[in-house]
Amino acid sequence: MEIENLEEYRLIKASMDGLVACMDDGSKMKKMLLHVCSSGGKSIRPIILMLCTEICGGHRDKSVNAALAIELIHSASLIHDDVLDDGIIRRGVESAHKKYGVPAAILCGDFLISKAISLISSYGTDSVLEFGRAGMYMAEGETIDISSNGTEFGRQNYYECISKKTASLFAASAAIGAYVAGADREKAMMFRSFGESVGNAYQIVDDLLEYLNRLEDKQSNFESVTLPLLYERSFGREEAVILTVREVLIHVNKAKGILDNFSDSVAKDKLLLVTNLITVDMLPESVLGTG
């Protein structure tokens, strides 16, 4: 099964399409949002949120607006990220700032963040705090990333960067999903740890694919310092791949171990499926066995 076949994916896509459809047809903002939506993201983070709600006994319909808020702030972060990195292609589509200019792209991201805040504000305090925390961490992580070219940037710096820039929103998505279902803080923190592990694995896989020149739908004029590059400096290219794959598996296994604490269910099976699809299943067979 592919992510696009999940009912949760279809619900998020319909909500996103509905949001844009309600805007004035003559609005330049609507044109930009239609362009952003045309890139066809997989809505991974909001799907995780909805599945965590279901695992905790809640109904996914109750979590749709929270999930949409997550997707909107993620989309905003990609727009702003492309401005900072001078990204040219994102998901096979011309980046917003290349098509509409930097000022318009920044404002489009601001619009998405504002709408995301309005959506998440209808939920409880715990969900709002998780959302705000993730937003701040994402900005901090981006700051670390754009300063990563120095020789003093090491493995610890890399993990601080990806845990904030990428994993924080995965963590918030999972925790918010639990809170929406009425879960207590202890359970929500377990899901937050799950999300952080999945987010770390996801980013390391993405960095490894870029290192192996396997990313065809993304092009940027800025190169971040990534885990495989750091390992290559010390151990050479072949060993760098082996060590990087090993770390992916550590994070994936940790995430799956957390889910072992919850009863079997259709939602849990879906979450395990999504975890695999966005991490180990993305790796070429030629490198997967090296870990």
PDB file of C-alpha atoms in Angstrom:
ATOM      1  CA  MET A   1       0.000   0.000   0.000  1.00  0.00           C
ATOM      2  CA  GLU A   2       1.132   3.543  -0.770  1.00  0.00           C
ATOM      3  CA  ILE A   3       0.568   6.571   1.460  1.00  0.00           C
ATOM      4  CA  GLU A   4      -1.761   8.100  -1.133  1.00  0.00           C
ATOM      5  CA  ASN A   5      -4.134   5.145  -0.677  1.00  0.00           C
ATOM      6  CA  LEU A   6      -4.715   5.865   3.010  1.00  0.00           C
ATOM      7  CA  GLU A   7      -8.048   7.421   3.970  1.00  0.00           C
ATOM      8  CA  GLU A   8      -6.167   9.825   6.238  1.00  0.00           C
ATOM      9  CA  TYR A   9      -4.247  11.131   3.224  1.00  0.00           C
ATOM     10  CA  ARG A  10      -7.457  11.711   1.277  1.00  0.00           C
ATOM     11  CA  LEU A  11      -8.999  13.602   4.192  1.00  0.00           C
ATOM     12  CA  ILE A  12      -6.000  15.921   4.471  1.00  0.00           C
ATOM     13  CA  LYS A  13      -5.880  16.548   0.734  1.00  0.00           C
ATOM     14  CA  ALA A  14      -9.602  17.337   0.638  1.00  0.00           C
ATOM     15  CA  SER A  15      -9.205  19.754   3.558  1.00  0.00           C
ATOM     16  CA  MET A  16      -6.265  21.497   1.898  1.00  0.00           C
ATOM     17  CA  ASP A  17      -8.096  21.746  -1.418  1.00  0.00           C
ATOM     18  CA  GLY A  18     -11.150  23.116   0.384  1.00  0.00           C
ATOM     19  CA  LEU A  19      -9.084  25.771   2.135  1.00  0.00           C
ATOM     20  CA  VAL A  20      -7.677  27.063  -1.149  1.00  0.00           C
ATOM     21  CA  ALA A  21     -10.992  26.789  -3.011  1.00  0.00           C
ATOM     22  CA  CYS A  22     -12.660  29.176  -0.538  1.00  0.00           C
ATOM     23  CA  MET A  23     -10.276  31.998  -1.450  1.00  0.00           C
ATOM     24  CA  ASP A  24     -11.018  34.751  -3.963  1.00  0.00           C
ATOM     25  CA  ASP A  25     -10.218  33.555  -7.488  1.00  0.00           C
ATOM     26  CA  GLY A  26      -8.464  36.839  -8.245  1.00  0.00           C
ATOM     27  CA  SER A  27      -6.177  36.568  -5.233  1.00  0.00           C
ATOM     28  CA  LYS A  28      -2.460  36.280  -5.940  1.00  0.00           C
ATOM     29  CA  MET A  29      -2.170  34.394  -2.661  1.00  0.00           C
ATOM     30  CA  LYS A  30      -4.565  31.773  -4.012  1.00  0.00           C
ATOM     31  CA  LYS A  31      -2.455  31.406  -7.152  1.00  0.00           C
ATOM     32  CA  MET A  32       0.649  30.862  -5.052  1.00  0.00           C
ATOM     33  CA  LEU A  33      -1.099  28.329  -2.831  1.00  0.00           C
ATOM     34  CA  LEU A  34      -2.359  26.428  -5.862  1.00  0.00           C
ATOM     35  CA  HIS A  35       1.228  26.303  -7.095  1.00  0.00           C
ATOM     36  CA  VAL A  36       2.493  25.086  -3.718  1.00  0.00           C
ATOM     37  CA  CYS A  37      -0.230  22.423  -3.558  1.00  0.00           C
ATOM     38  CA  SER A  38       0.569  21.249  -7.082  1.00  0.00           C
ATOM     39  CA  SER A  39       3.851  19.791  -5.828  1.00  0.00           C
ATOM     40  CA  GLY A  40       1.879  16.904  -4.338  1.00  0.00           C
ATOM     41  CA  GLY A  41       3.387  16.302  -0.906  1.00  0.00           C
ATOM     42  CA  LYS A  42       2.530  13.080   0.916  1.00  0.00           C
ATOM     43  CA  SER A  43       1.162  14.800   4.057  1.00  0.00           C
ATOM     44  CA  ILE A  44       3.268  12.498   6.230  1.00  0.00           C
ATOM     45  CA  ARG A  45       3.143  14.552   9.422  1.00  0.00           C
ATOM     46  CA  PRO A  46      -0.629  15.140   9.480  1.00  0.00           C
ATOM     47  CA  ILE A  47      -1.212  11.468   8.696  1.00  0.00           C
ATOM     48  CA  ILE A  48       0.936  10.560  11.703  1.00  0.00           C
ATOM     49  CA  LEU A  49      -1.145  12.943  13.832  1.00  0.00           C
ATOM     50  CA  MET A  50      -4.422  11.375  12.749  1.00  0.00           C
ATOM     51  CA  LEU A  51      -3.173   7.825  13.227  1.00  0.00           C
ATOM     52  CA  CYS A  52      -1.927   8.625  16.740  1.00  0.00           C
ATOM     53  CA  THR A  53      -5.384   9.997  17.527  1.00  0.00           C
ATOM     54  CA  GLU A  54      -6.921   6.736  16.333  1.00  0.00           C
ATOM     55  CA  ILE A  55      -4.456   4.575  18.273  1.00  0.00           C
ATOM     56  CA  CYS A  56      -5.422   6.477  21.429  1.00  0.00           C
ATOM     57  CA  GLY A  57      -9.111   5.794  20.852  1.00  0.00           C
ATOM     58  CA  GLY A  58     -10.118   9.074  19.235  1.00  0.00           C
ATOM     59  CA  HIS A  59     -11.905   9.588  15.937  1.00  0.00           C
ATOM     60  CA  ARG A  60      -9.812  10.869  13.053  1.00  0.00           C
ATOM     61  CA  ASP A  61     -12.477  13.419  12.037  1.00  0.00           C
ATOM     62  CA  LYS A  62     -11.828  15.251  15.301  1.00  0.00           C
ATOM     63  CA  SER A  63      -8.157  15.615  14.391  1.00  0.00           C
ATOM     64  CA  VAL A  64      -8.529  16.925  10.819  1.00  0.00           C
ATOM     65  CA  ASN A  65      -8.060  20.623  11.626  1.00  0.00           C
ATOM     66  CA  ALA A  66      -5.045  19.904  13.830  1.00  0.00           C
ATOM     67  CA  ALA A  67      -3.583  17.779  11.055  1.00  0.00           C
ATOM     68  CA  LEU A  68      -4.223  20.539   8.517  1.00  0.00           C
ATOM     69  CA  ALA A  69      -2.472  23.033  10.809  1.00  0.00           C
ATOM     70  CA  ILE A  70       0.570  20.761  10.820  1.00  0.00           C
ATOM     71  CA  GLU A  71       0.544  20.507   7.030  1.00  0.00           C
ATOM     72  CA  LEU A  72       0.249  24.283   6.655  1.00  0.00           C
ATOM     73  CA  ILE A  73       3.156  25.135   8.935  1.00  0.00           C
ATOM     74  CA  HIS A  74       5.227  22.446   7.221  1.00  0.00           C
ATOM     75  CA  SER A  75       4.422  23.939   3.806  1.00  0.00           C
ATOM     76  CA  ALA A  76       5.353  27.378   5.115  1.00  0.00           C
ATOM     77  CA  SER A  77       8.679  26.053   6.386  1.00  0.00           C
ATOM     78  CA  LEU A  78       9.472  24.603   2.947  1.00  0.00           C
ATOM     79  CA  ILE A  79       8.746  27.932   1.252  1.00  0.00           C
ATOM     80  CA  HIS A  80      10.963  29.820   3.695  1.00  0.00           C
ATOM     81  CA  ASP A  81      13.617  27.085   3.529  1.00  0.00           C
ATOM     82  CA  ASP A  82      13.804  27.445  -0.251  1.00  0.00           C
ATOM     83  CA  VAL A  83      14.291  31.199   0.113  1.00  0.00           C
ATOM     84  CA  LEU A  84      17.162  30.689   2.561  1.00  0.00           C
ATOM     85  CA  ASP A  85      18.782  27.885   0.535  1.00  0.00           C
ATOM     86  CA  ASP A  86      18.028  29.456  -2.845  1.00  0.00           C
ATOM     87  CA  GLY A  87      16.134  26.286  -3.679  1.00  0.00           C
ATOM     88  CA  ILE A  88      15.233  25.954  -7.338  1.00  0.00           C
ATOM     89  CA  ILE A  89      13.114  22.801  -7.483  1.00  0.00           C
ATOM     90  CA  ARG A  90      10.938  21.372  -4.702  1.00  0.00           C
ATOM     91  CA  ARG A  91       9.115  18.065  -5.253  1.00  0.00           C
ATOM     92  CA  GLY A  92       9.714  18.437  -8.965  1.00  0.00           C
ATOM     93  CA  VAL A  93       8.040  21.875  -9.096  1.00  0.00           C
ATOM     94  CA  GLU A  94       9.637  25.314  -9.369  1.00  0.00           C
ATOM     95  CA  SER A  95      10.043  26.822  -5.901  1.00  0.00           C
ATOM     96  CA  ALA A  96       7.641  29.604  -4.914  1.00  0.00           C
ATOM     97  CA  HIS A  97      10.270  32.327  -4.662  1.00  0.00           C
ATOM     98  CA  LYS A  98      11.643  31.499  -8.112  1.00  0.00           C
ATOM     99  CA  LYS A  99       8.178  31.717  -9.638  1.00  0.00           C
ATOM    100  CA  TYR A 100       6.701  34.648  -7.705  1.00  0.00           C
ATOM    101  CA  GLY A 101       9.692  36.410  -6.154  1.00  0.00           C
ATOM    102  CA  VAL A 102      11.138  36.383  -2.646  1.00  0.00           C
ATOM    103  CA  PRO A 103       8.780  38.952  -1.030  1.00  0.00           C
ATOM    104  CA  ALA A 104       5.649  37.172  -2.269  1.00  0.00           C
ATOM    105  CA  ALA A 105       6.986  33.767  -1.214  1.00  0.00           C
ATOM    106  CA  ILE A 106       7.766  34.987   2.302  1.00  0.00           C
ATOM    107  CA  LEU A 107       4.265  36.436   2.598  1.00  0.00           C
ATOM    108  CA  CYS A 108       2.770  33.172   1.363  1.00  0.00           C
ATOM    109  CA  GLY A 109       4.616  31.337   4.123  1.00  0.00           C
ATOM    110  CA  ASP A 110       3.421  33.906   6.658  1.00  0.00           C
ATOM    111  CA  PHE A 111      -0.165  33.413   5.472  1.00  0.00           C
ATOM    112  CA  LEU A 112       0.109  29.648   5.953  1.00  0.00           C
ATOM    113  CA  ILE A 113       1.558  30.024   9.455  1.00  0.00           C
ATOM    114  CA  SER A 114      -1.238  32.418  10.444  1.00  0.00           C
ATOM    115  CA  LYS A 115      -3.911  30.065   9.145  1.00  0.00           C
ATOM    116  CA  ALA A 116      -2.244  27.165  10.938  1.00  0.00           C
ATOM    117  CA  ILE A 117      -2.354  29.082  14.230  1.00  0.00           C
ATOM    118  CA  SER A 118      -6.054  29.824  13.773  1.00  0.00           C
ATOM    119  CA  LEU A 119      -6.750  26.123  13.208  1.00  0.00           C
ATOM    120  CA  ILE A 120      -4.716  24.753  16.117  1.00  0.00           C
ATOM    121  CA  SER A 121      -6.093  27.379  18.521  1.00  0.00           C
ATOM    122  CA  SER A 122      -9.422  25.524  18.718  1.00  0.00           C
ATOM    123  CA  TYR A 123      -7.694  22.621  20.470  1.00  0.00           C
ATOM    124  CA  GLY A 124      -6.504  22.292  24.054  1.00  0.00           C
ATOM    125  CA  THR A 125      -3.588  24.093  25.664  1.00  0.00           C
ATOM    126  CA  ASP A 126      -1.300  21.067  25.444  1.00  0.00           C
ATOM    127  CA  SER A 127      -1.778  20.820  21.681  1.00  0.00           C
ATOM    128  CA  VAL A 128      -1.209  24.541  21.186  1.00  0.00           C
ATOM    129  CA  LEU A 129       1.977  24.433  23.272  1.00  0.00           C
ATOM    130  CA  GLU A 130       3.295  21.452  21.293  1.00  0.00           C
ATOM    131  CA  PHE A 131       2.569  23.302  18.063  1.00  0.00           C
ATOM    132  CA  GLY A 132       4.288  26.503  19.200  1.00  0.00           C
ATOM    133  CA  ARG A 133       7.289  24.599  20.514  1.00  0.00           C
ATOM    134  CA  ALA A 134       7.734  22.862  17.177  1.00  0.00           C
ATOM    135  CA  GLY A 135       7.527  26.144  15.276  1.00  0.00           C
ATOM    136  CA  MET A 136      10.250  27.718  17.395  1.00  0.00           C
ATOM    137  CA  TYR A 137      12.463  24.643  17.134  1.00  0.00           C
ATOM    138  CA  MET A 138      12.067  24.558  13.355  1.00  0.00           C
ATOM    139  CA  ALA A 139      13.324  28.141  13.136  1.00  0.00           C
ATOM    140  CA  GLU A 140      16.248  27.347  15.454  1.00  0.00           C
ATOM    141  CA  GLY A 141      17.120  24.283  13.414  1.00  0.00           C
ATOM    142  CA  GLU A 142      17.105  26.276  10.199  1.00  0.00           C
ATOM    143  CA  THR A 143      19.456  28.794  11.815  1.00  0.00           C
ATOM    144  CA  ILE A 144      21.863  25.980  12.687  1.00  0.00           C
ATOM    145  CA  ASP A 145      21.587  24.560   9.166  1.00  0.00           C
ATOM    146  CA  ILE A 146      22.494  27.774   7.361  1.00  0.00           C
ATOM    147  CA  SER A 147      25.552  28.087   9.612  1.00  0.00           C
ATOM    148  CA  SER A 148      26.701  24.490   9.130  1.00  0.00           C
ATOM    149  CA  ASN A 149      29.507  24.992   6.633  1.00  0.00           C
ATOM    150  CA  GLY A 150      32.227  25.559   9.210  1.00  0.00           C
ATOM    151  CA  THR A 151      34.776  22.838   9.925  1.00  0.00           C
ATOM    152  CA  GLU A 152      33.757  22.801  13.601  1.00  0.00           C
ATOM    153  CA  PHE A 153      30.279  21.495  12.673  1.00  0.00           C
ATOM    154  CA  GLY A 154      30.156  17.898  13.900  1.00  0.00           C
ATOM    155  CA  ARG A 155      27.824  14.996  14.578  1.00  0.00           C
ATOM    156  CA  GLN A 156      26.363  16.568  17.724  1.00  0.00           C
ATOM    157  CA  ASN A 157      25.633  19.785  15.811  1.00  0.00           C
ATOM    158  CA  TYR A 158      24.026  17.769  13.028  1.00  0.00           C
ATOM    159  CA  TYR A 159      21.681  16.007  15.424  1.00  0.00           C
ATOM    160  CA  GLU A 160      20.754  19.262  17.129  1.00  0.00           C
ATOM    161  CA  CYS A 161      19.963  20.662  13.692  1.00  0.00           C
ATOM    162  CA  ILE A 162      17.754  17.827  12.437  1.00  0.00           C
ATOM    163  CA  SER A 163      16.047  17.217  15.770  1.00  0.00           C
ATOM    164  CA  LYS A 164      14.867  20.827  15.711  1.00  0.00           C
ATOM    165  CA  LYS A 165      14.475  21.519  12.001  1.00  0.00           C
ATOM    166  CA  THR A 166      12.776  18.240  11.065  1.00  0.00           C
ATOM    167  CA  ALA A 167      12.058  15.881  13.950  1.00  0.00           C
ATOM    168  CA  SER A 168      10.363  18.521  16.119  1.00  0.00           C
ATOM    169  CA  LEU A 169       7.328  18.694  13.827  1.00  0.00           C
ATOM    170  CA  PHE A 170       7.099  14.902  13.631  1.00  0.00           C
ATOM    171  CA  ALA A 171       7.252  14.819  17.439  1.00  0.00           C
ATOM    172  CA  ALA A 172       4.588  17.505  17.805  1.00  0.00           C
ATOM    173  CA  SER A 173       2.347  15.768  15.273  1.00  0.00           C
ATOM    174  CA  ALA A 174       2.402  12.508  17.202  1.00  0.00           C
ATOM    175  CA  ALA A 175       1.932  14.171  20.609  1.00  0.00           C
ATOM    176  CA  ILE A 176      -0.903  16.401  19.390  1.00  0.00           C
ATOM    177  CA  GLY A 177      -2.592  13.367  17.885  1.00  0.00           C
ATOM    178  CA  ALA A 178      -2.579  11.743  21.308  1.00  0.00           C
ATOM    179  CA  TYR A 179      -3.845  14.886  23.042  1.00  0.00           C
ATOM    180  CA  VAL A 180      -6.717  15.244  20.561  1.00  0.00           C
ATOM    181  CA  ALA A 181      -7.899  11.782  21.622  1.00  0.00           C
ATOM    182  CA  GLY A 182      -7.788  12.815  25.283  1.00  0.00           C
ATOM    183  CA  ALA A 183      -4.606  10.938  26.175  1.00  0.00           C
ATOM    184  CA  ASP A 184      -2.707  11.900  29.321  1.00  0.00           C
ATOM    185  CA  ARG A 185       0.695  13.564  29.257  1.00  0.00           C
ATOM    186  CA  GLU A 186       2.611  10.321  29.841  1.00  0.00           C
ATOM    187  CA  LYS A 187       1.099   8.705  26.769  1.00  0.00           C
ATOM    188  CA  ALA A 188       1.506  11.883  24.702  1.00  0.00           C
ATOM    189  CA  MET A 189       5.207  12.002  25.594  1.00  0.00           C
ATOM    190  CA  MET A 190       5.616   8.438  24.384  1.00  0.00           C
ATOM    191  CA  PHE A 191       4.159   9.456  21.066  1.00  0.00           C
ATOM    192  CA  ARG A 192       6.368  12.534  21.005  1.00  0.00           C
ATOM    193  CA  SER A 193       9.420  10.271  21.397  1.00  0.00           C
ATOM    194  CA  PHE A 194       8.064   8.070  18.623  1.00  0.00           C
ATOM    195  CA  GLY A 195       7.692  11.079  16.334  1.00  0.00           C
ATOM    196  CA  GLU A 196      11.153  12.374  17.126  1.00  0.00           C
ATOM    197  CA  SER A 197      12.725   9.014  16.270  1.00  0.00           C
ATOM    198  CA  VAL A 198      10.798   8.763  13.002  1.00  0.00           C
ATOM    199  CA  GLY A 199      11.672  12.364  12.142  1.00  0.00           C
ATOM    200  CA  ASN A 200      15.369  11.796  12.742  1.00  0.00           C
ATOM    201  CA  ALA A 201      15.328   8.643  10.608  1.00  0.00           C
ATOM    202  CA  TYR A 202      13.401  10.417   7.861  1.00  0.00           C
ATOM    203  CA  GLN A 203      15.895  13.292   7.673  1.00  0.00           C
ATOM    204  CA  ILE A 204      18.940  11.026   7.737  1.00  0.00           C
ATOM    205  CA  VAL A 205      17.453   8.972   4.887  1.00  0.00           C
ATOM    206  CA  ASP A 206      16.803  12.157   2.914  1.00  0.00           C
ATOM    207  CA  ASP A 207      20.375  13.300   3.502  1.00  0.00           C
ATOM    208  CA  LEU A 208      21.742   9.903   2.491  1.00  0.00           C
ATOM    209  CA  LEU A 209      19.708   9.878  -0.726  1.00  0.00           C
ATOM    210  CA  GLU A 210      21.040  13.332  -1.552  1.00  0.00           C
ATOM    211  CA  TYR A 211      24.563  12.120  -0.773  1.00  0.00           C
ATOM    212  CA  LEU A 212      24.032   9.224  -3.189  1.00  0.00           C
ATOM    213  CA  ASN A 213      22.573  11.566  -5.833  1.00  0.00           C
ATOM    214  CA  ARG A 214      19.215   9.793  -5.637  1.00  0.00           C
ATOM    215  CA  LEU A 215      17.045  12.921  -5.194  1.00  0.00           C
ATOM    216  CA  GLU A 216      15.704  13.942  -8.582  1.00  0.00           C
ATOM    217  CA  ASP A 217      12.832  16.184  -7.442  1.00  0.00           C
ATOM    218  CA  LYS A 218      14.894  18.625  -5.384  1.00  0.00           C
ATOM    219  CA  GLN A 219      17.534  21.128  -6.464  1.00  0.00           C
ATOM    220  CA  SER A 220      19.242  23.806  -4.393  1.00  0.00           C
ATOM    221  CA  ASN A 221      22.242  26.105  -4.605  1.00  0.00           C
ATOM    222  CA  PHE A 222      23.056  25.519  -0.913  1.00  0.00           C
ATOM    223  CA  GLU A 223      24.588  22.313   0.436  1.00  0.00           C
ATOM    224  CA  SER A 224      24.061  21.468   4.085  1.00  0.00           C
ATOM    225  CA  VAL A 225      26.609  19.491   6.057  1.00  0.00           C
ATOM    226  CA  THR A 226      24.953  16.114   6.606  1.00  0.00           C
ATOM    227  CA  LEU A 227      25.690  12.925   8.532  1.00  0.00           C
ATOM    228  CA  PRO A 228      27.116  10.961   5.573  1.00  0.00           C
ATOM    229  CA  LEU A 229      29.366  13.900   4.688  1.00  0.00           C
ATOM    230  CA  LEU A 230      30.615  14.029   8.272  1.00  0.00           C
ATOM    231  CA  TYR A 231      31.297  10.297   8.293  1.00  0.00           C
ATOM    232  CA  GLU A 232      33.062  10.494   4.938  1.00  0.00           C
ATOM    233  CA  ARG A 233      35.540  12.994   6.377  1.00  0.00           C
ATOM    234  CA  SER A 234      36.641  10.455   8.976  1.00  0.00           C
ATOM    235  CA  PHE A 235      36.043   7.048   7.405  1.00  0.00           C
ATOM    236  CA  GLY A 236      35.702   7.397   3.634  1.00  0.00           C
ATOM    237  CA  ARG A 237      32.667   7.106   1.387  1.00  0.00           C
ATOM    238  CA  GLU A 238      31.886   3.388   1.673  1.00  0.00           C
ATOM    239  CA  GLU A 239      32.043   3.324   5.463  1.00  0.00           C
ATOM    240  CA  ALA A 240      30.052   6.574   5.602  1.00  0.00           C
ATOM    241  CA  VAL A 241      27.130   4.865   3.886  1.00  0.00           C
ATOM    242  CA  ILE A 242      27.309   1.860   6.218  1.00  0.00           C
ATOM    243  CA  LEU A 243      27.381   4.008   9.363  1.00  0.00           C
ATOM    244  CA  THR A 244      24.573   6.252   8.142  1.00  0.00           C
ATOM    245  CA  VAL A 245      22.283   3.316   7.336  1.00  0.00           C
ATOM    246  CA  ARG A 246      23.050   1.896  10.773  1.00  0.00           C
ATOM    247  CA  GLU A 247      21.848   5.096  12.427  1.00  0.00           C
ATOM    248  CA  VAL A 248      18.655   5.088  10.378  1.00  0.00           C
ATOM    249  CA  LEU A 249      17.882   1.584  11.631  1.00  0.00           C
ATOM    250  CA  ILE A 250      18.576   2.587  15.240  1.00  0.00           C
ATOM    251  CA  HIS A 251      15.983   5.372  15.068  1.00  0.00           C
ATOM    252  CA  VAL A 252      13.428   3.244  13.211  1.00  0.00           C
ATOM    253  CA  ASN A 253      13.769   0.395  15.695  1.00  0.00           C
ATOM    254  CA  LYS A 254      13.404   2.807  18.601  1.00  0.00           C
ATOM    255  CA  ALA A 255      10.200   4.193  17.093  1.00  0.00           C
ATOM    256  CA  LYS A 256       8.775   0.718  16.541  1.00  0.00           C
ATOM    257  CA  GLY A 257       9.738  -0.266  20.075  1.00  0.00           C
ATOM    258  CA  ILE A 258       7.644   2.597  21.428  1.00  0.00           C
ATOM    259  CA  LEU A 259       4.624   1.432  19.430  1.00  0.00           C
ATOM    260  CA  ASP A 260       5.010  -2.017  20.991  1.00  0.00           C
ATOM    261  CA  ASN A 261       3.550  -0.462  24.154  1.00  0.00           C
ATOM    262  CA  PHE A 262       0.172  -0.021  22.446  1.00  0.00           C
ATOM    263  CA  SER A 263      -2.443  -2.603  21.549  1.00  0.00           C
ATOM    264  CA  ASP A 264      -2.619  -3.920  18.017  1.00  0.00           C
ATOM    265  CA  SER A 265      -5.055  -2.059  15.779  1.00  0.00           C
ATOM    266  CA  VAL A 266      -5.613  -1.060  12.173  1.00  0.00           C
ATOM    267  CA  ALA A 267      -4.304   2.426  12.970  1.00  0.00           C
ATOM    268  CA  LYS A 268      -1.143   1.006  14.544  1.00  0.00           C
ATOM    269  CA  ASP A 269      -0.554  -1.171  11.485  1.00  0.00           C
ATOM    270  CA  LYS A 270      -0.947   1.904   9.278  1.00  0.00           C
ATOM    271  CA  LEU A 271       1.499   3.874  11.414  1.00  0.00           C
ATOM    272  CA  LEU A 272       4.073   1.091  11.165  1.00  0.00           C
ATOM    273  CA  LEU A 273       3.513   1.030   7.411  1.00  0.00           C
ATOM    274  CA  VAL A 274       4.032   4.787   7.120  1.00  0.00           C
ATOM    275  CA  THR A 275       7.157   4.558   9.277  1.00  0.00           C
ATOM    276  CA  ASN A 276       8.662   2.014   6.900  1.00  0.00           C
ATOM    277  CA  LEU A 277       7.556   3.808   3.739  1.00  0.00           C
ATOM    278  CA  ILE A 278       9.279   7.060   4.685  1.00  0.00           C
ATOM    279  CA  THR A 279      12.475   5.530   6.080  1.00  0.00           C
ATOM    280  CA  VAL A 280      13.872   2.078   5.305  1.00  0.00           C
ATOM    281  CA  ASP A 281      11.723   1.544   2.215  1.00  0.00           C
ATOM    282  CA  MET A 282      13.242   4.690   0.695  1.00  0.00           C
ATOM    283  CA  LEU A 283      16.745   3.247   0.823  1.00  0.00           C
ATOM    284  CA  PRO A 284      18.191   1.502  -2.232  1.00  0.00           C
ATOM    285  CA  GLU A 285      18.558  -2.258  -1.745  1.00  0.00           C
ATOM    286  CA  SER A 286      22.260  -1.899  -2.474  1.00  0.00           C
ATOM    287  CA  VAL A 287      22.817   0.025   0.768  1.00  0.00           C
ATOM    288  CA  LEU A 288      20.087  -1.353   3.030  1.00  0.00           C
ATOM    289  CA  GLY A 289      21.993  -4.554   3.709  1.00  0.00           C
ATOM    290  CA  THR A 290      25.087  -2.622   4.786  1.00  0.00           C
ATOM    291  CA  GLY A 291      23.565  -1.520   8.079  1.00  0.00           C
TER     292      GLY A 291
END
